[in-house]
Amino acid sequence: MPAEFWASDHMRDALGSWHMGRVIYAFRTHPTHQTSITQLDVANWLDITQATLSRIETGDAPEVMSKLIRWATILRIPEELLWFRLPRRDTVDEVDRQRFLRVAAATAAAVVTPGSMLRLLEETRATPIPTRVGAVEIAQIRDAAQLFARWDATYGGALVRDVVATQLRIAEGYLAAQCAPCDRADLYLAVGSLAHTAAFMAFDACAHNDAERMFGLARDCAKEVDAVHLHAKVLSSMTRHAIWTGKNYYGLAHIQEAFTLAPRLTATERAMLYTAEARVRAKLGDVQAVLTAVGRADEQFANSSPTNDPVWMRYYDRAQHAGDTGHALFDIAVKGSFSGEARDRLSTAVRGHTDVAARSRTMSSIKLASLVMATGDADEARSIGSAALVRANTLHSRRAAQDVLELHRYARRAGVDLTVAPA
């Protein structure tokens, strides 16, 4: 916070009381905030429950010095304003490492301006690598990976990619820290999950070298502790990335490796792998193999039981399955095979995706418009395409932007000008 924040009467009065609870209350209700910061948010920053924070704010002044030091350090209260002394920097490593990803997890959903992103980036870069890692840090990494994956699916990866990449570099350093044997597998799983999230965000931003490195880290983490579910997810994403970058045979190798894990996977995960295989087979022009893979994906998805799936598979619902198989069929449909089936599946995806999956909905909309441009009625294609462009404008996704360019190419071939609004 700026100096004037701490110099205000609001904060000076609280600090003068020598009561950390009153200081925290004054901090979160400071007039400079547009709205007061909730008890729950601050409790998350301090790694305590909301009920505990409520007692701290309204009860007797806390006197345990280690807690006072920890809370003052997390809130970055200037030392000269405190009624106690902070220890030397090298003794507060335990405090500082608690900041890792907590601030990101608490604020990422509100990261919507360049200024707020820069503040978050500075906070993350200032976090030192700890010498010891335990269950708390592992949970923070895991929660942040899930949060940023949700952000990515809704808004695209470009906006906060640098923040996540910086956090991944710190998380990667955790692998060299001391860790109890019972926590080791969970640590690698958490870092691998964050690496996968960061990799897919880099992929979505078309930062392909970064994506390859991060996917490699995610795969290494999964293999290190035999985390087959994460391993399969990473290989599926690597297949999609290879397809996007024109490395179709690499994609085929990735998906064949993934199928060696199939007996240990859930039906939903096997459906995901078959849709990835269908997509790479389509790029290779093998129509029969595409249809076989789509059929097997449908069979597996029919047996899907979401309660058995790992948390990162929650996205793979009926709309996602329809969209992924529709994307696979698109490449053979524009050449005259099974265009009706491709259209039905892409339409199902567009109707079924919620705002949480805004990017998937938009990309299926763009593919649907391109398909209709190539195989259907130009006026209908113009209407679908115009709606898809409106959706694309809300995203920060280079992949979606490239799909838009493809849509314009199909539109030109069909004699349609998408810059002109439909009548």
Tab-separated table of C-alpha atoms in Angstrom, residues 6-389:
chain	number	residue	atom	x	y	z
A	6	TRP	CA	-0.610	4.094	6.279
A	7	ALA	CA	-0.363	7.805	7.146
A	8	SER	CA	-4.145	8.253	7.226
A	9	ASP	CA	-5.869	8.858	10.561
A	10	HIS	CA	-7.885	5.704	9.877
A	11	MET	CA	-4.745	3.553	10.049
A	12	ARG	CA	-2.800	5.656	12.563
A	13	ASP	CA	-5.571	5.338	15.151
A	14	ALA	CA	-5.672	1.569	14.746
A	15	LEU	CA	-1.895	1.201	14.889
A	16	GLY	CA	-1.774	3.402	17.968
A	17	SER	CA	-4.041	0.974	19.810
A	18	TRP	CA	-1.405	-1.780	19.689
A	19	HIS	CA	-4.215	-4.185	18.747
A	20	MET	CA	-3.551	-6.197	15.579
A	21	GLY	CA	-7.221	-7.062	15.209
A	22	ARG	CA	-8.127	-3.379	14.993
A	23	VAL	CA	-5.281	-2.838	12.535
A	24	ILE	CA	-6.557	-5.615	10.287
A	25	TYR	CA	-10.103	-4.247	10.493
A	26	ALA	CA	-8.867	-0.759	9.595
A	27	PHE	CA	-6.807	-2.204	6.741
A	28	ARG	CA	-9.720	-3.958	5.088
A	29	THR	CA	-12.233	-1.116	5.661
A	30	HIS	CA	-9.902	1.702	4.585
A	31	PRO	CA	-11.762	4.430	2.650
A	32	THR	CA	-9.383	4.100	-0.311
A	33	HIS	CA	-10.922	0.719	-1.115
A	34	GLN	CA	-13.929	1.094	-3.380
A	35	THR	CA	-15.625	-1.530	-1.228
A	36	SER	CA	-14.383	-3.031	2.012
A	37	ILE	CA	-12.273	-6.162	1.676
A	38	THR	CA	-14.216	-9.060	3.145
A	39	GLN	CA	-13.171	-10.919	6.260
A	40	LEU	CA	-13.013	-14.104	4.209
A	41	ASP	CA	-10.554	-12.636	1.701
A	42	VAL	CA	-8.228	-11.315	4.396
A	43	ALA	CA	-8.519	-14.572	6.340
A	44	ASN	CA	-7.361	-16.420	3.221
A	45	TRP	CA	-4.358	-14.104	2.932
A	46	LEU	CA	-3.469	-14.729	6.574
A	47	ASP	CA	-4.085	-18.483	6.286
A	48	ILE	CA	-6.696	-18.522	9.054
A	49	THR	CA	-10.448	-19.097	9.101
A	50	GLN	CA	-12.973	-16.291	8.852
A	51	ALA	CA	-14.229	-17.161	12.338
A	52	THR	CA	-10.712	-16.816	13.723
A	53	LEU	CA	-10.271	-13.436	12.072
A	54	SER	CA	-13.590	-12.277	13.497
A	55	ARG	CA	-12.398	-13.181	17.002
A	56	ILE	CA	-9.069	-11.426	16.402
A	57	GLU	CA	-10.817	-8.236	15.289
A	58	THR	CA	-13.325	-8.096	18.146
A	59	GLY	CA	-11.534	-9.852	21.021
A	60	ASP	CA	-8.571	-9.024	23.212
A	61	ALA	CA	-5.379	-7.850	21.566
A	62	PRO	CA	-3.373	-10.811	20.209
A	63	GLU	CA	-0.065	-11.207	22.036
A	64	VAL	CA	1.661	-14.172	20.368
A	65	MET	CA	4.675	-12.502	18.771
A	66	SER	CA	5.136	-15.037	15.966
A	67	LYS	CA	1.587	-14.385	14.790
A	68	LEU	CA	1.948	-10.607	15.022
A	69	ILE	CA	5.127	-10.782	12.943
A	70	ARG	CA	3.525	-13.067	10.392
A	71	TRP	CA	0.400	-10.945	9.920
A	72	ALA	CA	2.348	-7.681	9.780
A	73	THR	CA	4.650	-9.156	7.152
A	74	ILE	CA	1.810	-10.473	4.995
A	75	LEU	CA	0.001	-7.099	5.124
A	76	ARG	CA	3.320	-5.297	4.564
A	77	ILE	CA	2.814	-2.883	7.433
A	78	PRO	CA	5.793	-0.479	7.550
A	79	GLU	CA	8.059	-1.543	10.399
A	80	GLU	CA	8.402	1.981	11.768
A	81	LEU	CA	4.648	2.045	12.498
A	82	LEU	CA	4.630	-1.168	14.516
A	83	TRP	CA	4.854	-1.472	18.308
A	84	PHE	CA	7.199	-4.459	17.976
A	85	ARG	CA	10.316	-5.226	15.951
A	86	LEU	CA	10.369	-7.480	12.913
A	87	PRO	CA	13.119	-10.108	12.748
A	88	ARG	CA	15.873	-10.076	10.149
A	89	ARG	CA	14.829	-10.969	6.624
A	90	ASP	CA	16.378	-14.418	6.604
A	91	THR	CA	14.240	-15.471	9.586
A	92	VAL	CA	10.907	-14.646	7.976
A	93	ASP	CA	11.194	-17.141	5.145
A	94	GLU	CA	8.399	-19.134	6.760
A	95	VAL	CA	6.156	-16.069	6.615
A	96	ASP	CA	7.042	-15.060	3.071
A	97	ARG	CA	6.512	-18.448	1.544
A	98	GLN	CA	2.949	-18.460	2.818
A	99	ARG	CA	2.299	-15.644	0.360
A	100	PHE	CA	3.060	-17.880	-2.592
A	101	LEU	CA	-0.051	-18.116	-4.730
A	102	ARG	CA	-2.385	-17.087	-1.892
A	103	VAL	CA	-2.563	-13.543	-3.171
A	104	ALA	CA	-2.992	-14.851	-6.694
A	105	ALA	CA	-5.731	-17.225	-5.635
A	106	ALA	CA	-7.504	-14.458	-3.728
A	107	THR	CA	-7.250	-11.807	-6.440
A	108	ALA	CA	-6.893	-13.486	-9.828
A	109	ALA	CA	-10.617	-13.341	-10.457
A	110	ALA	CA	-10.375	-9.551	-10.204
A	111	VAL	CA	-7.278	-9.143	-12.411
A	112	VAL	CA	-8.798	-7.060	-15.164
A	113	THR	CA	-6.492	-4.068	-15.567
A	114	PRO	CA	-2.823	-3.714	-16.513
A	115	GLY	CA	-2.147	-2.024	-13.171
A	116	SER	CA	-3.625	-4.826	-11.108
A	117	MET	CA	-1.733	-7.386	-13.158
A	118	LEU	CA	1.544	-5.559	-12.605
A	119	ARG	CA	0.918	-5.415	-8.861
A	120	LEU	CA	0.209	-9.128	-8.776
A	121	LEU	CA	3.294	-9.837	-10.882
A	122	GLU	CA	5.481	-7.797	-8.520
A	123	GLU	CA	4.010	-9.594	-5.508
A	124	THR	CA	4.706	-12.962	-7.089
A	125	ARG	CA	8.255	-12.134	-8.148
A	126	ALA	CA	9.038	-10.963	-4.608
A	127	THR	CA	8.188	-14.370	-3.163
A	128	PRO	CA	11.358	-16.260	-2.158
A	129	ILE	CA	11.874	-19.965	-2.741
A	130	PRO	CA	11.393	-21.763	0.597
A	131	THR	CA	13.713	-24.367	2.026
A	132	ARG	CA	10.817	-26.536	3.232
A	133	VAL	CA	7.480	-27.350	1.626
A	134	GLY	CA	4.476	-28.944	3.293
A	135	ALA	CA	0.773	-29.572	2.897
A	136	VAL	CA	-0.176	-25.875	3.083
A	137	GLU	CA	2.057	-24.861	0.174
A	138	ILE	CA	0.955	-27.864	-1.868
A	139	ALA	CA	-2.700	-26.938	-1.365
A	140	GLN	CA	-1.975	-23.367	-2.451
A	141	ILE	CA	-0.339	-24.531	-5.678
A	142	ARG	CA	-3.175	-26.943	-6.381
A	143	ASP	CA	-5.876	-24.345	-5.720
A	144	ALA	CA	-4.124	-21.738	-7.849
A	145	ALA	CA	-3.826	-24.186	-10.745
A	146	GLN	CA	-7.566	-24.806	-10.617
A	147	LEU	CA	-8.379	-21.117	-10.338
A	148	PHE	CA	-6.214	-20.113	-13.287
A	149	ALA	CA	-7.578	-22.988	-15.365
A	150	ARG	CA	-11.082	-21.596	-14.794
A	151	TRP	CA	-9.868	-18.105	-15.721
A	152	ASP	CA	-8.257	-19.483	-18.883
A	153	ALA	CA	-11.423	-21.299	-19.962
A	154	THR	CA	-13.542	-18.193	-19.469
A	155	TYR	CA	-11.351	-15.374	-20.787
A	156	GLY	CA	-8.435	-16.962	-22.630
A	157	GLY	CA	-4.826	-17.321	-21.639
A	158	ALA	CA	-3.178	-14.156	-22.930
A	159	LEU	CA	-4.227	-11.719	-20.200
A	160	VAL	CA	-2.664	-13.346	-17.127
A	161	ARG	CA	-0.148	-15.681	-18.747
A	162	ASP	CA	2.894	-13.791	-17.440
A	163	VAL	CA	1.588	-13.955	-13.874
A	164	VAL	CA	1.017	-17.704	-14.070
A	165	ALA	CA	4.391	-18.288	-15.748
A	166	THR	CA	6.128	-16.410	-12.944
A	167	GLN	CA	4.298	-18.443	-10.334
A	168	LEU	CA	5.244	-21.631	-12.148
A	169	ARG	CA	8.937	-20.712	-11.970
A	170	ILE	CA	8.570	-20.328	-8.210
A	171	ALA	CA	6.583	-23.558	-7.900
A	172	GLU	CA	9.237	-25.389	-9.905
A	173	GLY	CA	11.749	-24.244	-7.297
A	174	TYR	CA	9.624	-25.958	-4.651
A	175	LEU	CA	10.656	-29.297	-6.136
A	176	ALA	CA	14.177	-28.695	-4.816
A	177	ALA	CA	12.965	-27.832	-1.308
A	178	GLN	CA	12.809	-30.249	1.600
A	179	CYS	CA	9.558	-32.194	1.690
A	180	ALA	CA	8.249	-35.010	3.868
A	181	PRO	CA	8.139	-38.323	1.964
A	182	CYS	CA	4.392	-38.538	2.528
A	183	ASP	CA	3.906	-35.193	0.725
A	184	ARG	CA	6.253	-35.784	-2.204
A	185	ALA	CA	3.707	-37.248	-4.641
A	186	ASP	CA	1.212	-34.485	-3.873
A	187	LEU	CA	3.895	-31.834	-4.454
A	188	TYR	CA	4.797	-33.187	-7.888
A	189	LEU	CA	1.124	-33.549	-8.763
A	190	ALA	CA	0.383	-29.948	-7.750
A	191	VAL	CA	3.368	-28.488	-9.611
A	192	GLY	CA	2.563	-30.641	-12.638
A	193	SER	CA	-1.025	-29.424	-12.619
A	194	LEU	CA	0.088	-25.787	-12.464
A	195	ALA	CA	2.617	-26.474	-15.248
A	196	HIS	CA	-0.165	-27.902	-17.414
A	197	THR	CA	-2.357	-24.868	-16.764
A	198	ALA	CA	0.503	-22.508	-17.598
A	199	ALA	CA	1.349	-24.519	-20.708
A	200	PHE	CA	-2.188	-24.392	-22.031
A	201	MET	CA	-2.338	-20.646	-21.396
A	202	ALA	CA	0.911	-20.266	-23.357
A	203	PHE	CA	-0.586	-22.436	-26.097
A	204	ASP	CA	-3.680	-20.238	-26.160
A	205	ALA	CA	-1.437	-17.180	-26.479
A	206	CYS	CA	0.481	-18.949	-29.302
A	207	ALA	CA	3.692	-18.746	-27.264
A	208	HIS	CA	4.606	-22.170	-28.548
A	209	ASN	CA	8.159	-22.509	-27.216
A	210	ASP	CA	6.946	-21.685	-23.708
A	211	ALA	CA	4.072	-24.120	-24.114
A	212	GLU	CA	6.379	-26.969	-25.133
A	213	ARG	CA	8.700	-26.382	-22.173
A	214	MET	CA	5.840	-26.178	-19.694
A	215	PHE	CA	4.067	-29.231	-21.105
A	216	GLY	CA	7.378	-31.067	-20.761
A	217	LEU	CA	7.638	-30.068	-17.105
A	218	ALA	CA	4.050	-31.173	-16.484
A	219	ARG	CA	4.706	-34.555	-18.095
A	220	ASP	CA	7.948	-35.024	-16.143
A	221	CYS	CA	6.165	-34.268	-12.860
A	222	ALA	CA	3.391	-36.732	-13.672
A	223	LYS	CA	5.822	-39.480	-14.669
A	224	GLU	CA	8.005	-38.911	-11.602
A	225	VAL	CA	5.209	-39.993	-9.246
A	226	ASP	CA	3.178	-42.176	-11.640
A	227	ALA	CA	0.270	-39.706	-11.680
A	228	VAL	CA	-1.495	-41.412	-14.582
A	229	HIS	CA	-4.519	-39.126	-14.671
A	230	LEU	CA	-2.419	-35.978	-14.967
A	231	HIS	CA	-0.077	-37.752	-17.383
A	232	ALA	CA	-2.977	-38.590	-19.702
A	233	LYS	CA	-4.349	-35.055	-19.559
A	234	VAL	CA	-0.957	-33.562	-20.380
A	235	LEU	CA	-0.444	-35.924	-23.323
A	236	SER	CA	-3.904	-35.062	-24.651
A	237	SER	CA	-3.078	-31.356	-24.498
A	238	MET	CA	0.332	-31.969	-26.076
A	239	THR	CA	-1.451	-33.733	-28.922
A	240	ARG	CA	-3.682	-30.727	-29.489
A	241	HIS	CA	-0.692	-28.400	-29.365
A	242	ALA	CA	1.220	-30.529	-31.880
A	243	ILE	CA	-1.780	-30.484	-34.225
A	244	TRP	CA	-2.068	-26.711	-33.951
A	245	THR	CA	1.598	-26.229	-34.809
A	246	GLY	CA	1.458	-28.627	-37.762
A	247	LYS	CA	3.419	-31.421	-36.057
A	248	ASN	CA	0.760	-34.041	-36.652
A	249	TYR	CA	2.986	-37.096	-36.318
A	250	TYR	CA	4.282	-35.815	-32.988
A	251	GLY	CA	0.650	-35.491	-31.966
A	252	LEU	CA	-0.007	-39.061	-33.019
A	253	ALA	CA	2.961	-40.249	-30.949
A	254	HIS	CA	1.696	-38.360	-27.892
A	255	ILE	CA	-1.767	-39.868	-28.118
A	256	GLN	CA	-0.386	-43.367	-28.666
A	257	GLU	CA	1.674	-42.936	-25.496
A	258	ALA	CA	-1.467	-41.810	-23.685
A	259	PHE	CA	-3.349	-44.946	-24.730
A	260	THR	CA	-0.822	-47.069	-22.828
A	261	LEU	CA	-2.372	-45.540	-19.702
A	262	ALA	CA	-5.972	-46.186	-20.796
A	263	PRO	CA	-6.699	-49.229	-18.576
A	264	ARG	CA	-6.037	-47.068	-15.497
A	265	LEU	CA	-8.149	-44.115	-16.640
A	266	THR	CA	-11.818	-43.211	-16.277
A	267	ALA	CA	-14.302	-43.450	-19.141
A	268	THR	CA	-14.342	-39.657	-19.464
A	269	GLU	CA	-10.563	-39.568	-19.804
A	270	ARG	CA	-10.637	-42.294	-22.450
A	271	ALA	CA	-13.274	-40.305	-24.350
A	272	MET	CA	-10.952	-37.290	-24.220
A	273	LEU	CA	-8.109	-39.366	-25.663
A	274	TYR	CA	-10.221	-40.742	-28.494
A	275	THR	CA	-11.373	-37.247	-29.457
A	276	ALA	CA	-7.733	-36.141	-29.533
A	277	GLU	CA	-6.916	-39.128	-31.735
A	278	ALA	CA	-9.813	-38.231	-34.031
A	279	ARG	CA	-8.469	-34.704	-34.398
A	280	VAL	CA	-4.980	-35.811	-35.372
A	281	ARG	CA	-6.333	-38.495	-37.734
A	282	ALA	CA	-8.441	-35.818	-39.413
A	283	LYS	CA	-5.379	-33.651	-39.999
A	284	LEU	CA	-3.707	-36.688	-41.582
A	285	GLY	CA	-6.717	-37.166	-43.870
A	286	ASP	CA	-7.666	-40.665	-42.674
A	287	VAL	CA	-11.461	-40.455	-42.828
A	288	GLN	CA	-12.165	-44.002	-41.643
A	289	ALA	CA	-9.806	-43.647	-38.681
A	290	VAL	CA	-11.534	-40.385	-37.737
A	291	LEU	CA	-14.949	-42.054	-37.725
A	292	THR	CA	-13.628	-45.002	-35.722
A	293	ALA	CA	-12.066	-42.735	-33.106
A	294	VAL	CA	-15.217	-40.593	-32.833
A	295	GLY	CA	-17.319	-43.729	-32.397
A	296	ARG	CA	-15.051	-45.004	-29.633
A	297	ALA	CA	-15.103	-41.593	-27.971
A	298	ASP	CA	-18.905	-41.654	-27.995
A	299	GLU	CA	-18.921	-45.139	-26.459
A	300	GLN	CA	-16.615	-44.093	-23.656
A	301	PHE	CA	-18.485	-40.868	-22.977
A	302	ALA	CA	-21.752	-42.795	-22.714
A	303	ASN	CA	-20.192	-44.558	-19.709
A	304	SER	CA	-18.833	-41.367	-18.167
A	305	SER	CA	-19.248	-40.935	-14.419
A	306	PRO	CA	-18.074	-37.440	-13.384
A	307	THR	CA	-17.805	-38.415	-9.727
A	308	ASN	CA	-14.940	-40.735	-10.668
A	309	ASP	CA	-13.023	-38.092	-12.624
A	310	PRO	CA	-10.109	-35.969	-11.378
A	311	VAL	CA	-10.905	-32.330	-10.758
A	312	TRP	CA	-9.344	-31.087	-14.000
A	313	MET	CA	-11.785	-33.228	-16.030
A	314	ARG	CA	-14.842	-31.333	-14.814
A	315	TYR	CA	-14.776	-29.294	-18.018
A	316	TYR	CA	-15.393	-32.394	-20.146
A	317	ASP	CA	-19.185	-32.398	-20.210
A	318	ARG	CA	-21.623	-33.131	-23.038
A	319	ALA	CA	-20.988	-29.765	-24.690
A	320	GLN	CA	-17.216	-30.243	-24.577
A	321	HIS	CA	-17.485	-33.746	-26.021
A	322	ALA	CA	-19.716	-32.501	-28.821
A	323	GLY	CA	-17.351	-29.634	-29.558
A	324	ASP	CA	-14.195	-31.754	-29.563
A	325	THR	CA	-15.668	-34.409	-31.836
A	326	GLY	CA	-17.201	-31.681	-33.992
A	327	HIS	CA	-13.787	-30.066	-34.397
A	328	ALA	CA	-12.367	-33.431	-35.460
A	329	LEU	CA	-15.112	-33.944	-38.036
A	330	PHE	CA	-14.701	-30.363	-39.319
A	331	ASP	CA	-11.493	-31.197	-41.175
A	332	ILE	CA	-13.163	-33.945	-43.185
A	333	ALA	CA	-16.513	-32.133	-43.415
A	334	VAL	CA	-15.115	-29.142	-45.322
A	335	LYS	CA	-13.870	-31.671	-47.887
A	336	GLY	CA	-17.329	-33.154	-48.338
A	337	SER	CA	-17.598	-35.947	-45.747
A	338	PHE	CA	-20.084	-35.977	-42.865
A	339	SER	CA	-20.711	-32.237	-42.864
A	340	GLY	CA	-24.159	-32.708	-41.318
A	341	GLU	CA	-22.743	-34.670	-38.382
A	342	ALA	CA	-20.007	-32.105	-37.831
A	343	ARG	CA	-22.552	-29.295	-37.913
A	344	ASP	CA	-24.866	-31.030	-35.437
A	345	ARG	CA	-22.058	-31.588	-32.963
A	346	LEU	CA	-20.693	-28.057	-33.193
A	347	SER	CA	-24.224	-26.662	-32.799
A	348	THR	CA	-24.730	-28.819	-29.703
A	349	ALA	CA	-21.508	-27.449	-28.250
A	350	VAL	CA	-22.477	-23.823	-28.886
A	351	ARG	CA	-25.875	-24.335	-27.246
A	352	GLY	CA	-24.520	-26.348	-24.332
A	353	HIS	CA	-21.474	-24.382	-23.216
A	354	THR	CA	-22.048	-21.973	-20.338
A	355	ASP	CA	-20.240	-18.695	-19.685
A	356	VAL	CA	-17.652	-20.616	-17.660
A	357	ALA	CA	-16.537	-22.224	-20.931
A	358	ALA	CA	-16.774	-19.025	-22.964
A	359	ARG	CA	-13.653	-19.734	-25.005
A	360	SER	CA	-14.800	-23.226	-26.014
A	361	ARG	CA	-18.220	-21.864	-26.929
A	362	THR	CA	-16.664	-19.122	-29.032
A	363	MET	CA	-14.259	-21.428	-30.840
A	364	SER	CA	-17.050	-23.885	-31.627
A	365	SER	CA	-19.124	-20.943	-32.903
A	366	ILE	CA	-16.286	-19.889	-35.203
A	367	LYS	CA	-15.807	-23.442	-36.501
A	368	LEU	CA	-19.544	-23.792	-37.069
A	369	ALA	CA	-19.598	-20.537	-39.040
A	370	SER	CA	-16.598	-21.652	-41.128
A	371	LEU	CA	-18.269	-24.995	-41.824
A	372	VAL	CA	-21.501	-23.363	-42.960
A	373	MET	CA	-19.482	-20.936	-45.095
A	374	ALA	CA	-17.812	-23.900	-46.789
A	375	THR	CA	-20.793	-26.209	-47.183
A	376	GLY	CA	-24.051	-24.344	-46.572
A	377	ASP	CA	-26.073	-21.201	-47.158
A	378	ALA	CA	-24.099	-17.955	-47.309
A	379	ASP	CA	-26.768	-15.858	-45.583
A	380	GLU	CA	-27.032	-18.305	-42.704
A	381	ALA	CA	-23.248	-18.418	-42.515
A	382	ARG	CA	-23.105	-14.619	-42.311
A	383	SER	CA	-25.515	-14.625	-39.367
A	384	ILE	CA	-23.614	-17.356	-37.509
A	385	GLY	CA	-20.282	-15.761	-38.329
A	386	SER	CA	-21.286	-12.310	-37.132
A	387	ALA	CA	-22.421	-13.741	-33.787
A	388	ALA	CA	-19.154	-15.664	-33.503
A	389	LEU	CA	-17.123	-12.502	-34.093
